[in-house]
Coordinates of C-alpha atoms and ligand atoms in Angstrom, one line a residue:
M1 CA -44.7 14.4 -38.8
T2 CA -47.9 14.0 -40.8
V3 CA -49.2 10.8 -42.2
G4 CA -47.3 9.6 -45.3
E5 CA -44.2 11.5 -44.3
T6 CA -40.8 9.9 -43.8
L7 CA -37.9 11.4 -41.8
V8 CA -34.8 11.6 -44.0
F9 CA -31.1 12.6 -43.5
V10 CA -29.2 13.9 -46.5
A11 CA -25.4 14.6 -46.3
F12 CA -24.2 17.5 -48.4
G13 CA -20.8 18.7 -49.4
S14 CA -18.9 21.0 -51.9
N15 CA -15.3 21.6 -52.7
E16 CA -15.5 23.5 -55.9
G17 CA -16.4 27.2 -56.7
D18 CA -18.2 29.2 -54.0
R19 CA -18.8 26.2 -51.7
E20 CA -21.0 28.0 -49.1
Q21 CA -23.1 29.5 -51.9
H22 CA -23.6 26.1 -53.6
L23 CA -24.7 24.6 -50.3
R24 CA -27.1 27.4 -49.3
T25 CA -28.7 27.4 -52.7
A26 CA -29.2 23.6 -52.7
L27 CA -30.8 23.7 -49.2
Q28 CA -33.1 26.5 -50.3
R29 CA -34.1 24.6 -53.4
L30 CA -34.6 21.4 -51.4
G31 CA -36.9 23.3 -49.0
A32 CA -38.9 24.8 -51.9
T33 CA -39.5 21.4 -53.5
P34 CA -43.1 20.2 -53.1
G35 CA -43.3 17.2 -50.8
I36 CA -40.1 18.2 -48.9
V37 CA -39.9 20.1 -45.6
V38 CA -36.5 21.0 -44.2
V39 CA -36.6 20.3 -40.4
R40 CA -33.0 21.2 -39.3
T41 CA -29.6 21.7 -40.8
S42 CA -26.3 21.0 -39.1
Q43 CA -23.4 23.5 -39.0
L44 CA -21.0 23.4 -41.9
R45 CA -17.6 21.7 -41.3
E46 CA -14.5 21.4 -43.3
S47 CA -13.1 18.0 -44.3
T48 CA -10.5 16.7 -46.7
L49 CA -11.1 14.1 -49.4
Q50 CA -11.4 10.5 -48.1
G51 CA -9.9 7.9 -50.4
H52 CA -7.7 8.4 -53.5
G53 CA -8.3 11.2 -56.0
P54 CA -6.6 14.1 -57.6
A55 CA -5.2 17.0 -55.4
Q56 CA -8.1 19.2 -54.5
G57 CA -9.4 21.8 -52.0
A58 CA -11.2 20.9 -48.7
F59 CA -14.9 20.1 -48.6
L60 CA -17.5 22.0 -46.7
N61 CA -19.9 19.4 -45.3
G62 CA -23.1 19.1 -43.3
V63 CA -26.3 17.1 -42.9
V64 CA -29.9 18.2 -43.4
Q65 CA -32.9 16.5 -41.8
L66 CA -36.0 16.5 -44.0
R67 CA -39.6 15.4 -43.8
T68 CA -40.8 14.2 -47.1
T69 CA -43.8 12.5 -48.8
L70 CA -41.5 11.6 -51.8
S71 CA -40.3 8.1 -52.3
A72 CA -36.6 7.5 -51.8
L73 CA -36.1 7.2 -55.5
A74 CA -38.0 10.4 -56.2
L75 CA -35.9 12.2 -53.5
L76 CA -32.7 10.8 -55.1
G77 CA -33.9 12.3 -58.4
V78 CA -34.4 15.7 -56.8
C79 CA -30.8 15.4 -55.3
K80 CA -29.3 14.5 -58.7
A81 CA -31.2 17.4 -60.3
L82 CA -29.8 19.9 -57.7
E83 CA -26.3 18.6 -58.3
G84 CA -26.8 19.2 -62.0
M85 CA -28.1 22.7 -61.4
A86 CA -25.0 23.4 -59.3
G87 CA -22.9 22.5 -62.3
R88 CA -21.9 18.9 -61.5
R89 CA -21.5 16.8 -64.6
L90 CA -22.9 13.3 -64.2
P91 CA -21.7 10.6 -64.3
A92 CA -18.9 12.3 -62.4
P93 CA -15.4 10.7 -62.2
R94 CA -14.9 9.2 -58.7
N95 CA -13.3 11.4 -56.1
H96 CA -12.9 14.4 -58.3
P97 CA -13.7 18.0 -57.1
R98 CA -17.4 18.8 -57.2
P99 CA -19.6 21.8 -56.7
L100 CA -22.3 19.8 -54.9
D101 CA -22.7 16.3 -53.5
L102 CA -26.0 15.2 -52.0
D103 CA -26.1 11.7 -50.4
L104 CA -29.1 10.0 -49.0
I105 CA -28.0 8.6 -45.6
F106 CA -31.2 7.4 -44.0
Y107 CA -34.7 7.2 -45.4
G108 CA -36.8 6.4 -42.3
Q109 CA -36.0 2.8 -41.3
E110 CA -36.0 1.6 -44.9
R111 CA -33.3 -0.7 -46.3
I112 CA -33.0 -0.2 -50.0
D113 CA -30.5 -2.0 -52.2
T114 CA -30.9 -1.2 -55.9
R115 CA -28.5 -0.3 -58.6
E116 CA -29.2 3.5 -58.2
L117 CA -29.6 3.6 -54.4
V118 CA -28.3 1.9 -51.3
V119 CA -29.9 3.1 -48.1
P120 CA -28.7 3.3 -45.3
H121 CA -25.7 4.7 -47.1
P122 CA -23.1 1.9 -47.1
R123 CA -20.3 3.9 -45.6
W124 CA -22.0 6.6 -43.4
H125 CA -20.5 5.3 -40.2
E126 CA -16.9 5.5 -41.6
R127 CA -17.2 9.2 -42.3
E128 CA -16.7 11.7 -39.5
F129 CA -18.0 14.5 -41.7
V130 CA -21.3 12.6 -41.7
C131 CA -21.3 11.2 -38.1
E132 CA -20.5 14.6 -36.4
P133 CA -23.4 16.5 -38.0
L134 CA -25.7 13.5 -37.3
R135 CA -24.8 13.7 -33.6
E136 CA -25.4 17.4 -33.7
L137 CA -28.9 16.7 -35.1
G138 CA -29.6 14.4 -32.1
V139 CA -29.3 11.1 -34.0
D140 CA -28.3 8.1 -31.9
L141 CA -25.5 6.7 -34.0
D142 CA -25.3 3.4 -32.1
A143 CA -29.0 2.7 -32.8
S144 CA -28.8 3.7 -36.4
P145 CA -28.9 1.1 -39.1
R146 CA -25.6 0.1 -40.7
H147 CA -25.0 -1.6 -43.9
V148 CA -22.9 -4.6 -43.0
A149 CA -21.1 -6.3 -45.8
P150 CA -21.1 -9.1 -46.4
R151 CA -24.5 -10.0 -45.1
V152 CA -24.5 -13.7 -44.3
Y153 CA -27.6 -15.9 -45.2
E154 CA -28.3 -19.4 -44.2
P155 CA -31.8 -20.3 -45.3
P156 CA -32.0 -20.5 -49.1
I157 CA -35.3 -18.5 -49.1
E158 CA -33.6 -15.5 -47.4
F159 CA -30.7 -15.5 -49.8
A160 CA -33.1 -15.9 -52.7
A161 CA -35.1 -12.8 -51.4
Q162 CA -31.9 -10.8 -51.3
C163 CA -30.9 -11.7 -54.8
S164 CA -34.5 -11.0 -56.1
E165 CA -34.3 -7.5 -54.5
W166 CA -31.0 -6.8 -56.3
L167 CA -32.5 -8.1 -59.6
A168 CA -35.7 -6.1 -59.2
G169 CA -33.5 -3.0 -58.5
G170 CA -31.7 -3.5 -61.9
C171 CA -28.4 -4.8 -60.5
V172 CA -26.2 -7.1 -62.5
V173 CA -25.6 -9.9 -60.0
G174 CA -22.5 -12.1 -60.0
L175 CA -22.3 -15.4 -58.1
V176 CA -19.0 -17.0 -56.9
P177 CA -19.8 -20.6 -55.8
T178 CA -17.2 -22.0 -53.4
M179 CA -16.7 -24.7 -50.8
G180 CA -14.9 -22.2 -48.5
A181 CA -11.3 -22.6 -47.3
L182 CA -10.9 -19.5 -49.5
H183 CA -7.5 -18.6 -50.9
A184 CA -6.0 -16.3 -53.5
G185 CA -7.7 -18.3 -56.3
H186 CA -11.1 -17.5 -54.9
R187 CA -10.1 -13.9 -54.2
S188 CA -9.3 -13.5 -57.9
L189 CA -12.8 -14.9 -58.8
M190 CA -14.3 -12.4 -56.4
A191 CA -12.2 -9.5 -57.8
I192 CA -13.2 -10.3 -61.4
A193 CA -16.9 -10.5 -60.3
R194 CA -16.5 -7.2 -58.4
R195 CA -15.3 -5.5 -61.5
E196 CA -18.1 -6.9 -63.7
C197 CA -21.1 -6.8 -61.5
D198 CA -23.1 -4.4 -59.4
R199 CA -23.6 -7.0 -56.6
V200 CA -21.5 -10.0 -55.8
A201 CA -22.6 -13.0 -53.8
A202 CA -20.3 -15.8 -52.7
T203 CA -21.6 -19.2 -51.6
I204 CA -19.7 -21.3 -49.0
F205 CA -21.0 -24.8 -48.9
V206 CA -19.1 -28.1 -48.7
N207 CA -21.4 -30.1 -50.9
P208 CA -21.7 -33.7 -49.7
L209 CA -23.2 -34.8 -53.1
Q210 CA -19.9 -34.4 -54.8
F211 CA -17.8 -36.5 -52.4
G212 CA -17.5 -40.3 -52.7
P213 CA -17.8 -42.5 -49.6
N214 CA -14.0 -42.8 -49.3
E215 CA -13.3 -39.1 -50.0
D216 CA -12.5 -36.2 -47.7
F217 CA -16.0 -34.7 -47.1
A218 CA -15.6 -34.8 -43.3
A219 CA -12.0 -33.6 -43.4
Y220 CA -12.4 -30.9 -46.1
P221 CA -10.9 -27.7 -44.6
R222 CA -13.6 -25.4 -43.1
D223 CA -13.0 -21.9 -41.7
L224 CA -16.1 -19.7 -41.9
T225 CA -14.7 -16.9 -39.9
G226 CA -11.6 -16.6 -42.0
D227 CA -13.7 -17.0 -45.2
L228 CA -16.0 -14.2 -44.2
A229 CA -13.0 -11.9 -43.6
I230 CA -11.7 -12.7 -47.1
C231 CA -15.2 -12.0 -48.6
A232 CA -15.4 -8.7 -46.7
E233 CA -12.0 -7.7 -48.0
A234 CA -12.9 -8.7 -51.6
G235 CA -16.0 -6.4 -51.4
V236 CA -18.5 -9.3 -51.5
D237 CA -22.0 -8.1 -50.8
A238 CA -23.6 -11.3 -49.5
V239 CA -22.5 -14.7 -48.5
F240 CA -24.7 -17.7 -48.7
A241 CA -23.6 -20.4 -46.2
P242 CA -26.4 -22.9 -45.7
T243 CA -26.2 -26.1 -43.7
V244 CA -26.6 -29.4 -45.5
A245 CA -30.1 -29.8 -44.1
Q246 CA -31.1 -26.3 -45.4
M247 CA -29.7 -27.1 -48.9
Y248 CA -31.1 -30.6 -49.2
D249 CA -34.3 -31.3 -47.2
P250 CA -34.8 -34.9 -46.1
E251 CA -37.0 -35.7 -49.1
F252 CA -34.5 -34.2 -51.6
C253 CA -34.3 -36.6 -54.5
S254 CA -33.8 -34.7 -57.8
H255 CA -30.3 -34.9 -59.3
V256 CA -28.7 -33.6 -62.4
A257 CA -27.4 -36.4 -64.6
V258 CA -24.3 -35.4 -66.5
G259 CA -23.0 -36.9 -69.8
A260 CA -20.0 -36.8 -72.0
A261 CA -18.3 -33.7 -70.4
A262 CA -18.1 -35.7 -67.2
Q263 CA -16.4 -38.8 -68.8
G264 CA -12.8 -39.6 -68.4
M265 CA -10.2 -37.9 -66.2
E266 CA -11.9 -36.8 -62.9
G267 CA -15.2 -38.3 -64.0
A268 CA -13.5 -41.7 -64.4
L269 CA -11.8 -41.6 -61.0
R270 CA -14.6 -40.0 -58.9
K271 CA -17.8 -41.7 -59.6
D272 CA -20.9 -39.4 -59.2
H273 CA -18.6 -36.4 -58.5
F274 CA -19.7 -34.2 -61.4
G275 CA -23.4 -35.2 -60.9
G276 CA -23.0 -33.8 -57.4
V277 CA -21.3 -30.7 -58.6
A278 CA -23.9 -30.1 -61.4
T279 CA -26.8 -30.7 -58.9
V280 CA -25.5 -28.2 -56.3
V281 CA -24.6 -25.6 -58.9
A282 CA -28.0 -25.9 -60.6
R283 CA -29.6 -25.5 -57.2
L284 CA -27.5 -22.4 -56.5
F285 CA -28.4 -21.0 -59.9
A286 CA -32.1 -21.5 -59.2
I287 CA -31.9 -19.9 -55.8
A288 CA -29.8 -16.8 -56.8
R289 CA -30.7 -16.4 -60.5
P290 CA -27.4 -14.5 -61.1
H291 CA -26.5 -12.9 -64.5
R292 CA -22.9 -14.3 -64.2
A293 CA -21.2 -17.1 -62.3
Y294 CA -17.5 -17.4 -61.8
F295 CA -15.4 -20.6 -61.7
G296 CA -11.7 -21.3 -61.7
E297 CA -10.0 -22.8 -64.7
K298 CA -7.9 -25.1 -62.3
D299 CA -10.9 -27.4 -62.2
A300 CA -11.1 -27.4 -66.0
Q301 CA -13.3 -30.4 -66.3
Q302 CA -15.7 -29.1 -63.7
L303 CA -15.9 -25.8 -65.7
A304 CA -16.7 -27.8 -68.9
V305 CA -19.4 -29.8 -67.1
I306 CA -21.0 -26.6 -65.6
R307 CA -20.9 -24.8 -69.0
R308 CA -22.7 -27.8 -70.6
M309 CA -25.2 -28.2 -67.7
T310 CA -26.0 -24.4 -67.9
R311 CA -26.7 -24.7 -71.6
D312 CA -28.6 -27.9 -71.4
L313 CA -30.9 -26.8 -68.6
G314 CA -31.3 -23.3 -70.1
F315 CA -30.1 -21.1 -67.3
P316 CA -29.7 -17.6 -68.7
I317 CA -26.3 -17.2 -66.9
R318 CA -22.9 -16.3 -68.4
I319 CA -20.3 -18.7 -67.0
V320 CA -17.0 -16.9 -66.6
G321 CA -13.9 -19.1 -66.4
C322 CA -11.1 -17.4 -64.5
P323 CA -7.3 -18.0 -64.9
I324 CA -5.5 -20.3 -62.5
V325 CA -3.8 -18.5 -59.6
R326 CA -0.4 -20.0 -58.7
E327 CA 2.1 -19.8 -55.9
A328 CA 5.4 -18.1 -56.8
D329 CA 6.9 -21.6 -57.5
G330 CA 4.1 -22.6 -59.9
L331 CA 1.8 -24.7 -57.6
A332 CA -1.8 -24.0 -58.5
R333 CA -3.7 -22.6 -55.5
S334 CA -6.1 -25.1 -54.0
S335 CA -7.9 -25.5 -50.7
R336 CA -6.3 -28.9 -50.3
N337 CA -2.7 -27.6 -50.5
V338 CA -2.8 -27.1 -46.8
Y339 CA -2.7 -30.8 -46.3
L340 CA 0.6 -31.3 -48.1
G341 CA 3.6 -32.2 -45.9
A342 CA 6.7 -30.2 -46.4
A343 CA 8.4 -32.7 -48.7
D344 CA 5.3 -33.2 -50.8
R345 CA 4.8 -29.4 -50.9
A346 CA 8.3 -29.1 -52.4
A347 CA 7.6 -32.0 -54.8
S348 CA 4.2 -30.7 -55.9
T349 CA 5.7 -28.1 -58.2
I350 CA 6.5 -31.0 -60.6
L351 CA 3.0 -30.8 -62.0
H352 CA 3.4 -27.3 -63.3
R353 CA 7.0 -28.0 -64.4
A354 CA 5.9 -31.0 -66.4
L355 CA 3.1 -29.0 -68.1
R356 CA 5.5 -26.2 -68.9
S357 CA 8.0 -28.5 -70.4
A358 CA 5.5 -29.9 -72.9
Q359 CA 4.2 -26.4 -73.6
G360 CA 7.8 -25.3 -74.3
A361 CA 8.2 -28.2 -76.8
F362 CA 4.9 -27.2 -78.5
V363 CA 6.1 -23.6 -78.8
R364 CA 9.3 -24.8 -80.4
G365 CA 7.3 -26.7 -83.0
E366 CA 6.5 -30.2 -81.5
R367 CA 3.0 -31.2 -82.9
D368 CA 3.0 -34.9 -82.1
R369 CA 0.4 -35.6 -79.4
D370 CA 2.2 -38.7 -78.1
A371 CA 5.5 -36.9 -77.9
L372 CA 3.9 -34.0 -75.9
L373 CA 2.2 -36.4 -73.5
A374 CA 5.4 -38.4 -73.2
R375 CA 7.3 -35.2 -72.3
V376 CA 4.8 -34.5 -69.4
R377 CA 5.1 -38.1 -68.1
A378 CA 8.9 -38.0 -68.3
V379 CA 9.2 -34.9 -66.2
L380 CA 6.6 -36.3 -63.7
A381 CA 8.6 -39.5 -63.5
T382 CA 11.6 -37.6 -62.0
E383 CA 9.5 -37.0 -58.9
P384 CA 8.8 -40.3 -57.1
R385 CA 6.5 -38.6 -54.6
A386 CA 3.9 -37.9 -57.3
E387 CA 1.6 -40.8 -58.0
V388 CA 0.2 -39.9 -61.4
D389 CA -3.5 -40.5 -62.0
Y390 CA -3.7 -39.2 -65.6
V391 CA -2.1 -37.0 -68.2
E392 CA -4.3 -35.9 -71.0
L393 CA -4.4 -33.5 -73.9
R394 CA -7.9 -32.3 -74.8
S395 CA -9.5 -29.6 -76.8
E396 CA -9.8 -26.1 -75.2
G397 CA -13.1 -25.4 -73.4
A398 CA -15.2 -28.5 -73.9
L399 CA -12.1 -30.8 -73.2
A400 CA -13.2 -33.1 -76.0
E401 CA -10.8 -35.8 -77.4
L402 CA -8.6 -34.3 -80.1
P403 CA -8.9 -35.6 -83.7
P404 CA -6.0 -37.8 -84.8
G405 CA -3.0 -36.1 -86.5
P406 CA -0.8 -33.2 -85.6
V407 CA -2.1 -31.0 -82.7
D408 CA -2.8 -27.4 -83.3
G409 CA -3.2 -26.4 -79.6
G410 CA -5.3 -27.8 -76.7
R411 CA -5.1 -28.1 -73.0
L412 CA -2.8 -30.5 -71.1
L413 CA -4.4 -31.8 -67.9
V414 CA -2.7 -33.7 -65.1
A415 CA -3.7 -35.2 -61.7
A416 CA -1.5 -36.8 -59.1
K417 CA -1.6 -38.0 -55.5
F418 CA 0.8 -37.1 -52.8
R419 CA 0.7 -39.3 -49.7
D420 CA 3.1 -38.1 -47.1
G421 CA 1.3 -35.2 -45.5
A422 CA -1.4 -35.2 -42.8
R423 CA -3.6 -37.1 -45.3
P424 CA -3.3 -38.1 -49.0
V425 CA -3.9 -35.1 -51.3
R426 CA -4.8 -35.2 -55.0
L427 CA -3.6 -32.2 -57.0
L428 CA -5.0 -31.1 -60.4
D429 CA -3.4 -28.8 -62.8
N430 CA -3.7 -27.8 -66.5
L431 CA -2.2 -25.6 -69.0
S432 CA -3.1 -24.4 -72.5
L433 CA -0.5 -25.2 -75.0
R434 CA -0.9 -21.7 -76.3
E435 CA -1.2 -19.9 -73.0
G436 CA 1.2 -17.0 -72.6
A437 CA 3.2 -18.3 -75.6
D438 CA 4.2 -16.0 -78.4
L439 CA 3.6 -18.3 -81.3
A440 CA 3.8 -15.7 -84.1
Ligands
PAF501 O1 -15.2 -25.8 -57.1 C1 -15.8 -25.9 -56.1 O2 -15.4 -25.3 -55.0 C2 -17.1 -26.7 -56.0 O3 -17.0 -27.9 -56.8 C3 -18.3 -25.9 -56.4 C4 -18.3 -25.5 -57.8 C5 -18.5 -24.7 -55.5 C6 -19.6 -26.8 -56.2 O4 -19.7 -27.3 -54.9

């Protein structure tokens, strides 16, 4: 190796046309490129497609070891050009037959994580058609760098650095803030973020600022190992799980004050709750600087407060509200559901049934606000286990008070306590009067 050179491994494959000819031509062209020296090439091996795709012939694969003075991005450009010269159309549909595929596996010891290029290749160790040739070329696979997902960050500065690297690499970054105890509702936020973003980061932090002195901060369910498994399954790239001291240093004293969006309903019952939510979310936004952030519609007032705070403080972030995920019997998924005793769990479906009943009345033409609210209360009253905190009908989105007169839509919101489980549980639910209804 001469000064300025980097040792690189590139995996190659072909399963269309004259496979061997495509590979030999590509290797010759690589070797003839200024700044690239071919050191060694593995034998060719046959493999079948990994993953789902249309029926197709077997691949011929191998790995080539190079020395290069080119940057990783320039080398990627050369590989793409060679794929094009072999007749591959780019962007190519995933897992379709291709005359030539060149993948950068290792570029020295560098870790690169940009929109165009992730090195080490994220899945090299899962592919025998890459591992075998690497072994043949004398690479110690156990000592080789692996891309582990999700990477877990505790200190804010390290998580911020990871997000900055993605942003500098042109990635669209999505943030899924959570307090852990992840369930299907969180999984759906992650799935939506995964579809819309190049990189997805989830945060797991039980935020003391949003719990009152008599609330369940200490008892809030915590299961980091289970949460990380869910994040890995959901394809999350990074998890930020700081300690309280890392998130709020001892001198921490700057808080977000929230206004009208936080008044009434949860805001009336949980003093300072939304100030605590807005403060932690603002801090998460400042650390990660995502393009998009994902929140569940179950906590509709929280969503309204966060939308307002984001606008007021000028964060250039798209807030994405995601539909409520329910159990088969209608109960909205929530981390606190685990604390419901069996009888309360059975009774808890009353919330959704009450909302559905009023929605049904609206669909059939009821436009009187008091009648709609009375309908929710009447159904709730059939379940003595539910101690109702409030029933409200507010505007969609901002959850503002509706003007007097006949209602033309809006969102019904309800909260109730159940007391017979391991500890008292407050459940929230809401439903748009127009949701899923064919009102034509
Ligand atoms: O909805 C939650 O889990 C929390 O309130 C949030 C938004 C993560 C802030 O701590």
